[in-house]
PDB file of C-alpha atoms and ligand atoms in Angstrom:
ATOM      1  CA  MET A   1       6.078 -87.477 211.818  1.00 88.00           C
ATOM      2  CA  LYS A   2       6.710 -84.997 209.017  1.00 95.00           C
ATOM      3  CA  CYS A   3       9.861 -83.276 207.790  1.00 97.00           C
ATOM      4  CA  VAL A   4      10.044 -79.841 209.418  1.00 96.00           C
ATOM      5  CA  LYS A   5      11.236 -78.342 206.141  1.00 96.00           C
ATOM      6  CA  CYS A   6       9.174 -79.848 203.343  1.00 97.00           C
ATOM      7  CA  ARG A   7       6.386 -81.717 205.220  1.00 96.00           C
ATOM      8  CA  ASP A   8       7.289 -84.941 203.428  1.00 96.00           C
ATOM      9  CA  ARG A   9       7.533 -88.144 205.488  1.00 96.00           C
ATOM     10  CA  ALA A  10      10.372 -87.817 208.026  1.00 96.00           C
ATOM     11  CA  ALA A  11      13.249 -90.315 207.933  1.00 95.00           C
ATOM     12  CA  VAL A  12      15.518 -88.966 210.685  1.00 96.00           C
ATOM     13  CA  HIS A  13      14.305 -87.647 214.019  1.00 96.00           C
ATOM     14  CA  ILE A  14      16.579 -85.303 215.983  1.00 96.00           C
ATOM     15  CA  ARG A  15      15.221 -85.000 219.490  1.00 93.00           C
ATOM     16  CA  ARG A  16      17.635 -82.385 220.772  1.00 91.00           C
ATOM     17  CA  HIS A  17      16.480 -79.960 218.088  1.00 90.00           C
ATOM     18  CA  ASN A  18      12.910 -81.217 218.411  1.00 92.00           C
ATOM     19  CA  SER A  19      12.867 -81.733 214.673  1.00 94.00           C
ATOM     20  CA  ALA A  20      12.697 -84.383 211.989  1.00 97.00           C
ATOM     21  CA  PHE A  21      13.808 -84.425 208.371  1.00 97.00           C
ATOM     22  CA  CYS A  22      13.059 -86.394 205.225  1.00 97.00           C
ATOM     23  CA  GLN A  23      16.057 -88.018 203.514  1.00 97.00           C
ATOM     24  CA  GLY A  24      16.884 -85.060 201.280  1.00 97.00           C
ATOM     25  CA  CYS A  25      16.388 -82.356 203.903  1.00 97.00           C
ATOM     26  CA  PHE A  26      18.421 -84.340 206.446  1.00 98.00           C
ATOM     27  CA  GLN A  27      21.425 -84.378 204.107  1.00 98.00           C
ATOM     28  CA  GLU A  28      21.037 -80.648 203.694  1.00 97.00           C
ATOM     29  CA  TYR A  29      20.777 -80.168 207.478  1.00 97.00           C
ATOM     30  CA  PHE A  30      23.933 -82.295 207.951  1.00 98.00           C
ATOM     31  CA  SER A  31      25.923 -80.355 205.443  1.00 98.00           C
ATOM     32  CA  ASN A  32      24.645 -77.041 206.884  1.00 98.00           C
ATOM     33  CA  GLN A  33      25.827 -78.060 210.355  1.00 98.00           C
ATOM     34  CA  VAL A  34      29.285 -78.799 208.941  1.00 98.00           C
ATOM     35  CA  ALA A  35      29.321 -75.503 207.039  1.00 98.00           C
ATOM     36  CA  ARG A  36      28.277 -73.695 210.219  1.00 97.00           C
ATOM     37  CA  ALA A  37      31.082 -75.279 212.284  1.00 98.00           C
ATOM     38  CA  ILE A  38      33.585 -74.376 209.549  1.00 98.00           C
ATOM     39  CA  LYS A  39      32.413 -70.768 209.435  1.00 97.00           C
ATOM     40  CA  GLU A  40      31.796 -70.011 213.118  1.00 96.00           C
ATOM     41  CA  ASP A  41      34.983 -71.666 214.306  1.00 97.00           C
ATOM     42  CA  HIS A  42      37.086 -70.398 211.389  1.00 97.00           C
ATOM     43  CA  MET A  43      38.171 -73.936 210.523  1.00 98.00           C
ATOM     44  CA  LEU A  44      38.751 -73.821 206.779  1.00 97.00           C
ATOM     45  CA  THR A  45      38.890 -71.521 203.823  1.00 96.00           C
ATOM     46  CA  ARG A  46      38.587 -72.293 200.136  1.00 96.00           C
ATOM     47  CA  GLN A  47      42.349 -71.747 199.847  1.00 97.00           C
ATOM     48  CA  ASP A  48      43.179 -74.500 202.347  1.00 97.00           C
ATOM     49  CA  ARG A  49      44.495 -77.887 201.270  1.00 98.00           C
ATOM     50  CA  ILE A  50      42.832 -80.277 203.673  1.00 98.00           C
ATOM     51  CA  LEU A  51      44.165 -83.671 204.679  1.00 98.00           C
ATOM     52  CA  VAL A  52      41.256 -85.784 205.943  1.00 98.00           C
ATOM     53  CA  ALA A  53      42.215 -88.633 208.283  1.00 98.00           C
ATOM     54  CA  VAL A  54      40.063 -91.540 207.134  1.00 98.00           C
ATOM     55  CA  SER A  55      39.779 -94.725 209.156  1.00 97.00           C
ATOM     56  CA  GLY A  56      37.144 -96.430 206.992  1.00 97.00           C
ATOM     57  CA  GLY A  57      34.511 -95.841 209.697  1.00 97.00           C
ATOM     58  CA  LYS A  58      31.285 -93.871 209.221  1.00 98.00           C
ATOM     59  CA  ASP A  59      32.465 -90.587 210.726  1.00 98.00           C
ATOM     60  CA  SER A  60      35.607 -89.998 208.718  1.00 98.00           C
ATOM     61  CA  LEU A  61      34.070 -91.233 205.445  1.00 98.00           C
ATOM     62  CA  ALA A  62      31.004 -89.023 206.036  1.00 98.00           C
ATOM     63  CA  LEU A  63      33.383 -86.127 206.706  1.00 98.00           C
ATOM     64  CA  TRP A  64      35.342 -86.697 203.515  1.00 98.00           C
ATOM     65  CA  ASP A  65      32.096 -87.049 201.569  1.00 98.00           C
ATOM     66  CA  VAL A  66      30.640 -83.798 202.892  1.00 98.00           C
ATOM     67  CA  LEU A  67      33.848 -81.754 202.555  1.00 98.00           C
ATOM     68  CA  SER A  68      34.408 -82.860 198.973  1.00 97.00           C
ATOM     69  CA  THR A  69      30.716 -82.278 198.168  1.00 96.00           C
ATOM     70  CA  LEU A  70      31.021 -78.761 199.591  1.00 97.00           C
ATOM     71  CA  GLY A  71      33.849 -78.260 197.102  1.00 96.00           C
ATOM     72  CA  TYR A  72      36.842 -78.139 199.462  1.00 98.00           C
ATOM     73  CA  ASP A  73      40.274 -79.209 198.233  1.00 98.00           C
ATOM     74  CA  THR A  74      40.785 -82.494 200.094  1.00 98.00           C
ATOM     75  CA  GLY A  75      43.082 -85.494 200.116  1.00 98.00           C
ATOM     76  CA  GLY A  76      42.754 -88.529 202.384  1.00 98.00           C
ATOM     77  CA  LEU A  77      45.226 -90.170 204.743  1.00 98.00           C
ATOM     78  CA  HIS A  78      44.678 -93.727 205.900  1.00 98.00           C
ATOM     79  CA  ILE A  79      46.926 -95.396 208.453  1.00 98.00           C
ATOM     80  CA  HIS A  80      47.065 -99.155 208.124  1.00 96.00           C
ATOM     81  CA  GLN A  81      47.529-100.242 211.720  1.00 95.00           C
ATOM     82  CA  GLY A  82      48.202-103.926 211.120  1.00 94.00           C
ATOM     83  CA  ILE A  83      45.299-105.014 213.324  1.00 94.00           C
ATOM     84  CA  PHE A  84      44.476-108.245 211.511  1.00 94.00           C
ATOM     85  CA  GLU A  85      41.117-108.501 209.693  1.00 95.00           C
ATOM     86  CA  TYR A  86      39.938-105.200 211.132  1.00 95.00           C
ATOM     87  CA  SER A  87      42.725-103.220 209.437  1.00 96.00           C
ATOM     88  CA  ALA A  88      42.451-105.189 206.200  1.00 97.00           C
ATOM     89  CA  SER A  89      38.766-104.357 206.012  1.00 97.00           C
ATOM     90  CA  SER A  90      39.273-100.681 207.021  1.00 98.00           C
ATOM     91  CA  TYR A  91      41.881-100.325 204.284  1.00 98.00           C
ATOM     92  CA  GLU A  92      39.604-101.949 201.738  1.00 98.00           C
ATOM     93  CA  LYS A  93      36.612 -99.681 202.560  1.00 98.00           C
ATOM     94  CA  THR A  94      38.784 -96.562 202.472  1.00 98.00           C
ATOM     95  CA  THR A  95      40.562 -97.318 199.198  1.00 98.00           C
ATOM     96  CA  ARG A  96      37.279 -98.263 197.510  1.00 98.00           C
ATOM     97  CA  PHE A  97      35.601 -95.049 198.709  1.00 98.00           C
ATOM     98  CA  ALA A  98      38.486 -92.943 197.331  1.00 98.00           C
ATOM     99  CA  ALA A  99      38.684 -94.820 194.025  1.00 98.00           C
ATOM    100  CA  GLU A 100      34.929 -94.625 193.392  1.00 97.00           C
ATOM    101  CA  ARG A 101      34.944 -90.861 193.876  1.00 96.00           C
ATOM    102  CA  GLY A 102      38.276 -90.162 192.215  1.00 97.00           C
ATOM    103  CA  LEU A 103      39.725 -88.724 195.448  1.00 98.00           C
ATOM    104  CA  SER A 104      43.439 -88.920 196.209  1.00 97.00           C
ATOM    105  CA  LEU A 105      44.508 -91.050 199.152  1.00 98.00           C
ATOM    106  CA  ILE A 106      47.832 -91.476 200.950  1.00 98.00           C
ATOM    107  CA  THR A 107      48.304 -94.725 202.867  1.00 98.00           C
ATOM    108  CA  ILE A 108      50.846 -95.342 205.602  1.00 97.00           C
ATOM    109  CA  ASP A 109      51.495 -98.985 206.440  1.00 96.00           C
ATOM    110  CA  LEU A 110      52.744 -99.045 210.030  1.00 96.00           C
ATOM    111  CA  ALA A 111      54.308-102.500 209.710  1.00 94.00           C
ATOM    112  CA  ALA A 112      56.494-101.120 206.910  1.00 94.00           C
ATOM    113  CA  GLU A 113      57.445 -98.065 208.988  1.00 93.00           C
ATOM    114  CA  GLY A 114      59.950 -99.972 211.137  1.00 87.00           C
ATOM    115  CA  ASP A 115      57.626-102.480 212.784  1.00 87.00           C
ATOM    116  CA  LEU A 116      55.158 -99.940 214.127  1.00 91.00           C
ATOM    117  CA  ASP A 117      52.056-102.085 213.615  1.00 92.00           C
ATOM    118  CA  ILE A 118      49.905-101.761 216.723  1.00 91.00           C
ATOM    119  CA  PRO A 119      49.899-105.398 217.939  1.00 91.00           C
ATOM    120  CA  GLY A 120      53.703-105.528 217.581  1.00 90.00           C
ATOM    121  CA  VAL A 121      54.283-102.181 219.310  1.00 90.00           C
ATOM    122  CA  ALA A 122      52.032-103.129 222.196  1.00 89.00           C
ATOM    123  CA  SER A 123      53.822-106.408 222.756  1.00 88.00           C
ATOM    124  CA  SER A 124      57.358-104.995 222.450  1.00 89.00           C
ATOM    125  CA  THR A 125      56.699-101.971 224.684  1.00 90.00           C
ATOM    126  CA  ARG A 126      54.554-102.099 227.767  1.00 84.00           C
ATOM    127  CA  ARG A 127      51.969 -99.734 226.344  1.00 87.00           C
ATOM    128  CA  THR A 128      48.324-100.461 225.813  1.00 88.00           C
ATOM    129  CA  GLN A 129      47.359-100.745 222.159  1.00 89.00           C
ATOM    130  CA  CYS A 130      45.185 -97.625 222.401  1.00 87.00           C
ATOM    131  CA  SER A 131      47.845 -95.382 223.895  1.00 87.00           C
ATOM    132  CA  ALA A 132      50.483 -96.509 221.355  1.00 91.00           C
ATOM    133  CA  CYS A 133      47.974 -96.093 218.544  1.00 92.00           C
ATOM    134  CA  GLY A 134      47.097 -92.542 219.637  1.00 91.00           C
ATOM    135  CA  VAL A 135      50.744 -91.421 219.727  1.00 94.00           C
ATOM    136  CA  ILE A 136      51.539 -93.010 216.364  1.00 96.00           C
ATOM    137  CA  LYS A 137      48.437 -91.720 214.575  1.00 96.00           C
ATOM    138  CA  ARG A 138      48.897 -88.154 215.808  1.00 95.00           C
ATOM    139  CA  HIS A 139      52.535 -88.207 214.674  1.00 96.00           C
ATOM    140  CA  TYR A 140      51.706 -89.341 211.132  1.00 97.00           C
ATOM    141  CA  PHE A 141      48.638 -87.113 210.821  1.00 97.00           C
ATOM    142  CA  ASN A 142      50.834 -84.074 211.368  1.00 97.00           C
ATOM    143  CA  LYS A 143      53.954 -85.285 209.538  1.00 97.00           C
ATOM    144  CA  VAL A 144      52.123 -86.339 206.372  1.00 98.00           C
ATOM    145  CA  ALA A 145      50.234 -83.032 206.333  1.00 98.00           C
ATOM    146  CA  VAL A 146      53.399 -80.929 206.793  1.00 97.00           C
ATOM    147  CA  GLU A 147      55.438 -82.905 204.256  1.00 97.00           C
ATOM    148  CA  GLY A 148      52.585 -82.945 201.734  1.00 97.00           C
ATOM    149  CA  GLY A 149      52.046 -79.184 201.896  1.00 97.00           C
ATOM    150  CA  TYR A 150      48.565 -79.497 203.422  1.00 98.00           C
ATOM    151  CA  THR A 151      47.457 -76.534 205.509  1.00 97.00           C
ATOM    152  CA  VAL A 152      44.826 -78.273 207.659  1.00 98.00           C
ATOM    153  CA  MET A 153      44.248 -81.732 209.083  1.00 98.00           C
ATOM    154  CA  ALA A 154      40.615 -82.830 209.596  1.00 98.00           C
ATOM    155  CA  THR A 155      39.377 -85.740 211.702  1.00 98.00           C
ATOM    156  CA  GLY A 156      35.906 -87.274 211.998  1.00 98.00           C
ATOM    157  CA  HIS A 157      35.372 -86.727 215.740  1.00 98.00           C
ATOM    158  CA  ASN A 158      31.664 -86.191 216.385  1.00 98.00           C
ATOM    159  CA  LEU A 159      29.626 -84.727 219.250  1.00 98.00           C
ATOM    160  CA  ASP A 160      29.545 -88.051 221.125  1.00 98.00           C
ATOM    161  CA  ASP A 161      33.349 -88.370 220.884  1.00 96.00           C
ATOM    162  CA  GLU A 162      33.840 -84.829 222.143  1.00 98.00           C
ATOM    163  CA  ALA A 163      31.332 -85.222 224.980  1.00 98.00           C
ATOM    164  CA  ALA A 164      32.925 -88.503 226.120  1.00 97.00           C
ATOM    165  CA  ARG A 165      36.392 -86.992 225.999  1.00 96.00           C
ATOM    166  CA  LEU A 166      35.232 -83.943 227.923  1.00 98.00           C
ATOM    167  CA  LEU A 167      33.567 -86.087 230.578  1.00 98.00           C
ATOM    168  CA  GLY A 168      36.782 -88.102 231.038  1.00 96.00           C
ATOM    169  CA  ASN A 169      38.880 -84.956 231.256  1.00 96.00           C
ATOM    170  CA  VAL A 170      36.528 -83.395 233.800  1.00 97.00           C
ATOM    171  CA  LEU A 171      36.189 -86.524 235.942  1.00 97.00           C
ATOM    172  CA  HIS A 172      39.966 -86.656 236.317  1.00 95.00           C
ATOM    173  CA  TRP A 173      40.551 -82.880 236.146  1.00 94.00           C
ATOM    174  CA  GLN A 174      42.988 -83.285 233.287  1.00 92.00           C
ATOM    175  CA  THR A 175      43.593 -79.564 233.079  1.00 91.00           C
ATOM    176  CA  PRO A 176      46.257 -79.637 230.337  1.00 88.00           C
ATOM    177  CA  TYR A 177      43.871 -81.678 228.161  1.00 91.00           C
ATOM    178  CA  LEU A 178      40.944 -79.398 228.988  1.00 94.00           C
ATOM    179  CA  ALA A 179      43.081 -76.489 227.858  1.00 91.00           C
ATOM    180  CA  VAL A 180      43.439 -77.979 224.371  1.00 91.00           C
ATOM    181  CA  GLN A 181      40.074 -79.671 223.917  1.00 94.00           C
ATOM    182  CA  SER A 182      38.695 -77.729 221.006  1.00 96.00           C
ATOM    183  CA  PRO A 183      37.278 -78.315 217.534  1.00 97.00           C
ATOM    184  CA  VAL A 184      40.111 -76.158 216.179  1.00 97.00           C
ATOM    185  CA  LEU A 185      43.743 -76.286 217.216  1.00 95.00           C
ATOM    186  CA  GLU A 186      45.758 -73.591 215.540  1.00 94.00           C
ATOM    187  CA  ALA A 187      49.254 -74.398 214.280  1.00 94.00           C
ATOM    188  CA  THR A 188      51.504 -72.894 216.927  1.00 90.00           C
ATOM    189  CA  HIS A 189      54.735 -73.935 215.197  1.00 92.00           C
ATOM    190  CA  PRO A 190      55.863 -74.068 211.547  1.00 92.00           C
ATOM    191  CA  GLN A 191      56.052 -77.872 211.785  1.00 94.00           C
ATOM    192  CA  LEU A 192      52.444 -78.174 212.936  1.00 95.00           C
ATOM    193  CA  VAL A 193      49.284 -77.861 210.859  1.00 97.00           C
ATOM    194  CA  ARG A 194      45.902 -76.640 212.107  1.00 97.00           C
ATOM    195  CA  LYS A 195      43.696 -79.522 213.333  1.00 98.00           C
ATOM    196  CA  VAL A 196      39.928 -79.334 212.891  1.00 98.00           C
ATOM    197  CA  LYS A 197      36.883 -81.464 213.746  1.00 98.00           C
ATOM    198  CA  PRO A 198      34.083 -80.265 211.453  1.00 98.00           C
ATOM    199  CA  LEU A 199      31.592 -82.925 212.705  1.00 98.00           C
ATOM    200  CA  TYR A 200      31.707 -81.858 216.353  1.00 98.00           C
ATOM    201  CA  ARG A 201      28.153 -80.471 216.252  1.00 97.00           C
ATOM    202  CA  LEU A 202      26.718 -83.740 214.876  1.00 98.00           C
ATOM    203  CA  SER A 203      25.973 -86.849 216.915  1.00 97.00           C
ATOM    204  CA  GLU A 204      27.108 -90.370 216.163  1.00 96.00           C
ATOM    205  CA  TYR A 205      23.520 -91.246 215.223  1.00 97.00           C
ATOM    206  CA  GLU A 206      23.440 -88.374 212.735  1.00 98.00           C
ATOM    207  CA  THR A 207      26.734 -89.347 211.069  1.00 98.00           C
ATOM    208  CA  ALA A 208      25.528 -92.956 210.836  1.00 97.00           C
ATOM    209  CA  ALA A 209      22.265 -91.780 209.250  1.00 98.00           C
ATOM    210  CA  TYR A 210      24.142 -89.537 206.816  1.00 98.00           C
ATOM    211  CA  ALA A 211      26.559 -92.324 205.814  1.00 98.00           C
ATOM    212  CA  PHE A 212      23.633 -94.694 205.287  1.00 97.00           C
ATOM    213  CA  LEU A 213      21.605 -92.226 203.202  1.00 97.00           C
ATOM    214  CA  ARG A 214      24.638 -91.382 201.075  1.00 97.00           C
ATOM    215  CA  GLY A 215      25.245 -95.076 200.383  1.00 97.00           C
ATOM    216  CA  ILE A 216      28.676 -95.008 202.003  1.00 98.00           C
ATOM    217  CA  ASP A 217      30.071 -98.483 202.635  1.00 98.00           C
ATOM    218  CA  TYR A 218      31.924 -98.219 205.950  1.00 97.00           C
ATOM    219  CA  ILE A 219      33.430-100.617 208.459  1.00 96.00           C
ATOM    220  CA  VAL A 220      30.872-101.320 211.152  1.00 94.00           C
ATOM    221  CA  GLU A 221      33.055-103.361 213.512  1.00 92.00           C
ATOM    222  CA  GLU A 222      34.855-101.559 216.294  1.00 88.00           C
ATOM    223  CA  CYS A 223      38.614-101.974 216.585  1.00 89.00           C
ATOM    224  CA  PRO A 224      39.180-105.271 218.494  1.00 89.00           C
ATOM    225  CA  PHE A 225      41.409-103.330 220.909  1.00 88.00           C
ATOM    226  CA  SER A 226      38.818-100.637 221.516  1.00 79.00           C
ATOM    227  CA  HIS A 227      38.588-101.742 225.069  1.00 61.00           C
ATOM    228  CA  ASP A 228      39.401 -98.058 225.346  1.00 63.00           C
ATOM    229  CA  ALA A 229      36.444 -99.355 227.347  1.00 74.00           C
ATOM    230  CA  ILE A 230      36.359 -96.380 229.591  1.00 87.00           C
ATOM    231  CA  GLN A 231      35.613 -94.110 226.639  1.00 89.00           C
ATOM    232  CA  LEU A 232      32.732 -96.420 225.721  1.00 89.00           C
ATOM    233  CA  GLN A 233      31.432 -96.263 229.292  1.00 93.00           C
ATOM    234  CA  TYR A 234      31.451 -92.484 229.202  1.00 96.00           C
ATOM    235  CA  LYS A 235      29.472 -92.655 225.971  1.00 96.00           C
ATOM    236  CA  GLU A 236      26.945 -95.003 227.541  1.00 96.00           C
ATOM    237  CA  ALA A 237      26.510 -92.765 230.567  1.00 97.00           C
ATOM    238  CA  LEU A 238      26.040 -89.736 228.341  1.00 98.00           C
ATOM    239  CA  ASN A 239      23.535 -91.631 226.187  1.00 97.00           C
ATOM    240  CA  GLN A 240      21.449 -92.356 229.271  1.00 98.00           C
ATOM    241  CA  LEU A 241      21.446 -88.686 230.223  1.00 98.00           C
ATOM    242  CA  GLU A 242      20.698 -87.702 226.645  1.00 97.00           C
ATOM    243  CA  HIS A 243      17.790 -90.123 226.505  1.00 96.00           C
ATOM    244  CA  ARG A 244      16.161 -88.501 229.516  1.00 96.00           C
ATOM    245  CA  SER A 245      17.137 -85.030 228.609  1.00 97.00           C
ATOM    246  CA  PRO A 246      17.778 -84.493 224.888  1.00 97.00           C
ATOM    247  CA  GLY A 247      20.420 -81.866 224.249  1.00 97.00           C
ATOM    248  CA  THR A 248      22.641 -82.824 227.204  1.00 98.00           C
ATOM    249  CA  LYS A 249      25.701 -83.658 225.099  1.00 98.00           C
ATOM    250  CA  HIS A 250      25.285 -80.584 222.961  1.00 97.00           C
ATOM    251  CA  SER A 251      25.030 -78.196 225.902  1.00 97.00           C
ATOM    252  CA  PHE A 252      27.865 -79.992 227.742  1.00 98.00           C
ATOM    253  CA  VAL A 253      30.315 -79.634 224.844  1.00 98.00           C
ATOM    254  CA  LEU A 254      29.222 -76.309 223.397  1.00 97.00           C
ATOM    255  CA  GLY A 255      28.823 -74.802 226.869  1.00 97.00           C
ATOM    256  CA  PHE A 256      32.353 -75.874 227.773  1.00 97.00           C
ATOM    257  CA  LEU A 257      33.744 -74.372 224.584  1.00 97.00           C
ATOM    258  CA  ARG A 258      31.889 -71.129 225.205  1.00 95.00           C
ATOM    259  CA  GLU A 259      32.351 -70.796 228.969  1.00 91.00           C
ATOM    260  CA  GLY A 260      35.055 -73.087 230.296  1.00 90.00           C
ATOM    261  CA  ARG A 261      37.896 -73.759 227.934  1.00 91.00           C
ATOM    262  CA  LYS A 262      39.427 -70.314 227.968  1.00 89.00           C
ATOM    263  CA  ALA A 263      40.079 -70.450 231.706  1.00 87.00           C
ATOM    264  CA  PHE A 264      42.023 -73.700 231.351  1.00 89.00           C
ATOM    265  CA  ALA A 265      43.877 -72.484 228.273  1.00 84.00           C
ATOM    266  CA  GLU A 266      45.121 -69.377 230.079  1.00 79.00           C
ATOM    267  CA  ALA A 267      46.198 -71.411 233.105  1.00 75.00           C
ATOM    268  CA  SER A 268      48.285 -73.936 231.215  1.00 73.00           C
ATOM    269  CA  ALA A 269      49.943 -72.384 228.196  1.00 71.00           C
ATOM    270  CA  VAL A 270      52.780 -74.739 227.154  1.00 76.00           C
ATOM    271  CA  GLN A 271      56.159 -74.021 225.657  1.00 84.00           C
ATOM    272  CA  LEU A 272      56.910 -76.031 222.523  1.00 88.00           C
ATOM    273  CA  LYS A 273      60.413 -77.250 221.692  1.00 92.00           C
ATOM    274  CA  GLU A 274      61.667 -79.284 218.770  1.00 95.00           C
ATOM    275  CA  CYS A 275      62.197 -83.003 219.307  1.00 96.00           C
ATOM    276  CA  LEU A 276      65.958 -83.688 219.342  1.00 97.00           C
ATOM    277  CA  SER A 277      65.369 -86.793 217.301  1.00 96.00           C
ATOM    278  CA  CYS A 278      62.726 -86.024 214.645  1.00 95.00           C
ATOM    279  CA  GLY A 279      62.481 -82.233 214.820  1.00 95.00           C
ATOM    280  CA  TYR A 280      58.706 -82.131 215.222  1.00 95.00           C
ATOM    281  CA  PRO A 281      57.296 -79.968 218.023  1.00 93.00           C
ATOM    282  CA  THR A 282      56.966 -81.449 221.494  1.00 94.00           C
ATOM    283  CA  THR A 283      56.851 -80.295 225.114  1.00 90.00           C
ATOM    284  CA  SER A 284      59.818 -82.491 226.147  1.00 92.00           C
ATOM    285  CA  ASP A 285      63.282 -83.045 224.673  1.00 95.00           C
ATOM    286  CA  ILE A 286      62.278 -86.201 222.801  1.00 97.00           C
ATOM    287  CA  CYS A 287      58.719 -86.488 221.518  1.00 96.00           C
ATOM    288  CA  GLY A 288      56.324 -89.272 222.483  1.00 95.00           C
ATOM    289  CA  PHE A 289      56.532 -90.874 219.035  1.00 97.00           C
ATOM    290  CA  CYS A 290      60.352 -91.066 219.072  1.00 97.00           C
ATOM    291  CA  ARG A 291      60.355 -92.460 222.611  1.00 95.00           C
ATOM    292  CA  LEU A 292      57.926 -95.133 221.502  1.00 96.00           C
ATOM    293  CA  GLN A 293      59.969 -95.904 218.380  1.00 95.00           C
ATOM    294  CA  GLU A 294      63.103 -96.209 220.509  1.00 94.00           C
ATOM    295  CA  GLN A 295      61.352 -98.691 222.837  1.00 93.00           C
ATOM    296  CA  VAL A 296      60.324-100.758 219.813  1.00 93.00           C
ATOM    297  CA  HIS A 297      63.899-100.747 218.421  1.00 91.00           C
ATOM    298  CA  LYS A 298      65.335-101.768 221.788  1.00 91.00           C
ATOM    299  CA  ALA A 299      62.851-104.588 222.168  1.00 89.00           C
ATOM    300  CA  LYS A 300      63.552-105.820 218.612  1.00 82.00           C
ATOM    301  CA  SER A 301      67.346-105.666 218.969  1.00 83.00           C
ATOM    302  CA  GLY A 302      67.020-107.428 222.350  1.00 76.00           C
ATOM    303  CA  LEU A 303      65.190-110.209 220.546  1.00 66.00           C
ATOM    304  CA  ARG A 304      67.908-110.456 217.893  1.00 62.00           C
ATOM    305  CA  ASN A 305      70.827-110.567 220.405  1.00 58.00           C
TER     306      ASN A 305
HETATM  307  P1  LIG B 401      39.114 -92.786 216.793  1.00 91.35           P
HETATM  308  O1  LIG B 401      40.317 -92.341 217.529  1.00 91.35           O
HETATM  309  O2  LIG B 401      39.207 -94.189 216.280  1.00 91.35           O
HETATM  310  O3  LIG B 401      37.828 -92.469 217.471  1.00 91.35           O
HETATM  311  O4  LIG B 401      39.100 -91.907 215.456  1.00 91.35           O
HETATM  312  C1  LIG B 401      38.966 -90.531 215.477  1.00 91.35           C
HETATM  313  C2  LIG B 401      39.319 -89.968 214.117  1.00 91.35           C
HETATM  314  O5  LIG B 401      40.685 -90.233 213.843  1.00 91.35           O
HETATM  315  C3  LIG B 401      38.559 -90.613 212.957  1.00 91.35           C
HETATM  316  O6  LIG B 401      37.322 -89.976 212.740  1.00 91.35           O
HETATM  317  C4  LIG B 401      39.511 -90.399 211.813  1.00 91.35           C
HETATM  318  O7  LIG B 401      39.396 -89.081 211.312  1.00 91.35           O
HETATM  319  C5  LIG B 401      40.861 -90.555 212.478  1.00 91.35           C
HETATM  320  N1  LIG B 401      41.379 -91.937 212.365  1.00 91.35           N
HETATM  321  C6  LIG B 401      41.190 -92.963 213.222  1.00 91.35           C
HETATM  322  N2  LIG B 401      41.826 -94.070 212.798  1.00 91.35           N
HETATM  323  C7  LIG B 401      42.449 -93.752 211.642  1.00 91.35           C
HETATM  324  C8  LIG B 401      43.269 -94.456 210.700  1.00 91.35           C
HETATM  325  N3  LIG B 401      43.597 -95.732 210.878  1.00 91.35           N
HETATM  326  N4  LIG B 401      43.730 -93.786 209.621  1.00 91.35           N
HETATM  327  C9  LIG B 401      43.412 -92.494 209.426  1.00 91.35           C
HETATM  328  N5  LIG B 401      42.644 -91.777 210.274  1.00 91.35           N
HETATM  329  C10 LIG B 401      42.164 -92.394 211.356  1.00 91.35           C
HETATM  330 ZN1  LIG B 402      60.373 -86.959 217.741  1.00 91.35          ZN
END
């Protein structure tokens, strides 16, 4: 098969676009898809200061690579979750990536933030690791961005992530989540920054290929707690559909964004208040992060008494 652009030997085949690219043209295609998402969805401008959430995995490192290559003003944020070898290795890949490219990186060590490491939080509260991790990460993503004067927060969610999340939300008719499932979430409060997902048009396979071709050293292992198994099952189901009918994920996600989301957004507009404890926006009196932190403190002081 030949590259559809330069007729050289193809290295990456993209069935849903019925096309194939050589190594160089694929990197150009990848970066064009990111640029297109940024432009069409009004994600970023050259004036923005962008905080990129980097886990050390292929998606977020590919995102940081492409945004900095496109000349955007970026800084990284890595959250050290305290998940044994997995976190040690994620931290190592992230710090090396930043150092090699001279990019600035902020690291938050959850164990040092009042015992908020994920294994500890899960055992001292009755939460699953994944739900605690989600609440904690979202809190720090926003807080670090606001306090650091960043105007946008970018994550590495790709098309497969968005399709799996959409499938889960539809299967359970999670209408409040459907209302806010979007590659861009505008800041609706002075203590919130805009959240963007510039890779949402690119599949997991494409981000892996990009990371490989760019020589990015990323952590391959999944989080040992990522028995967010249901999310993985949704991905598997979607992969089967995609295999038979290339383009399924793309039309599912982009069709929803074009046709469906607005209806849910209008139906469930929420009123934001400020958390009585930390001051960050929330829909209840005390935000999810502060409730979780309180549970951890109670469990720890119970242990000490
Ligand atoms: P996940 O929830 O693991 O699928 O990750 C989704 C996105 O969240 C990644 O692409 C990153 O942008 C971000 N992210 C996940 N884990 C971390 C972490 N430990 N530190 C910083 N960002 C993260
Ligand atoms: Zn709070």
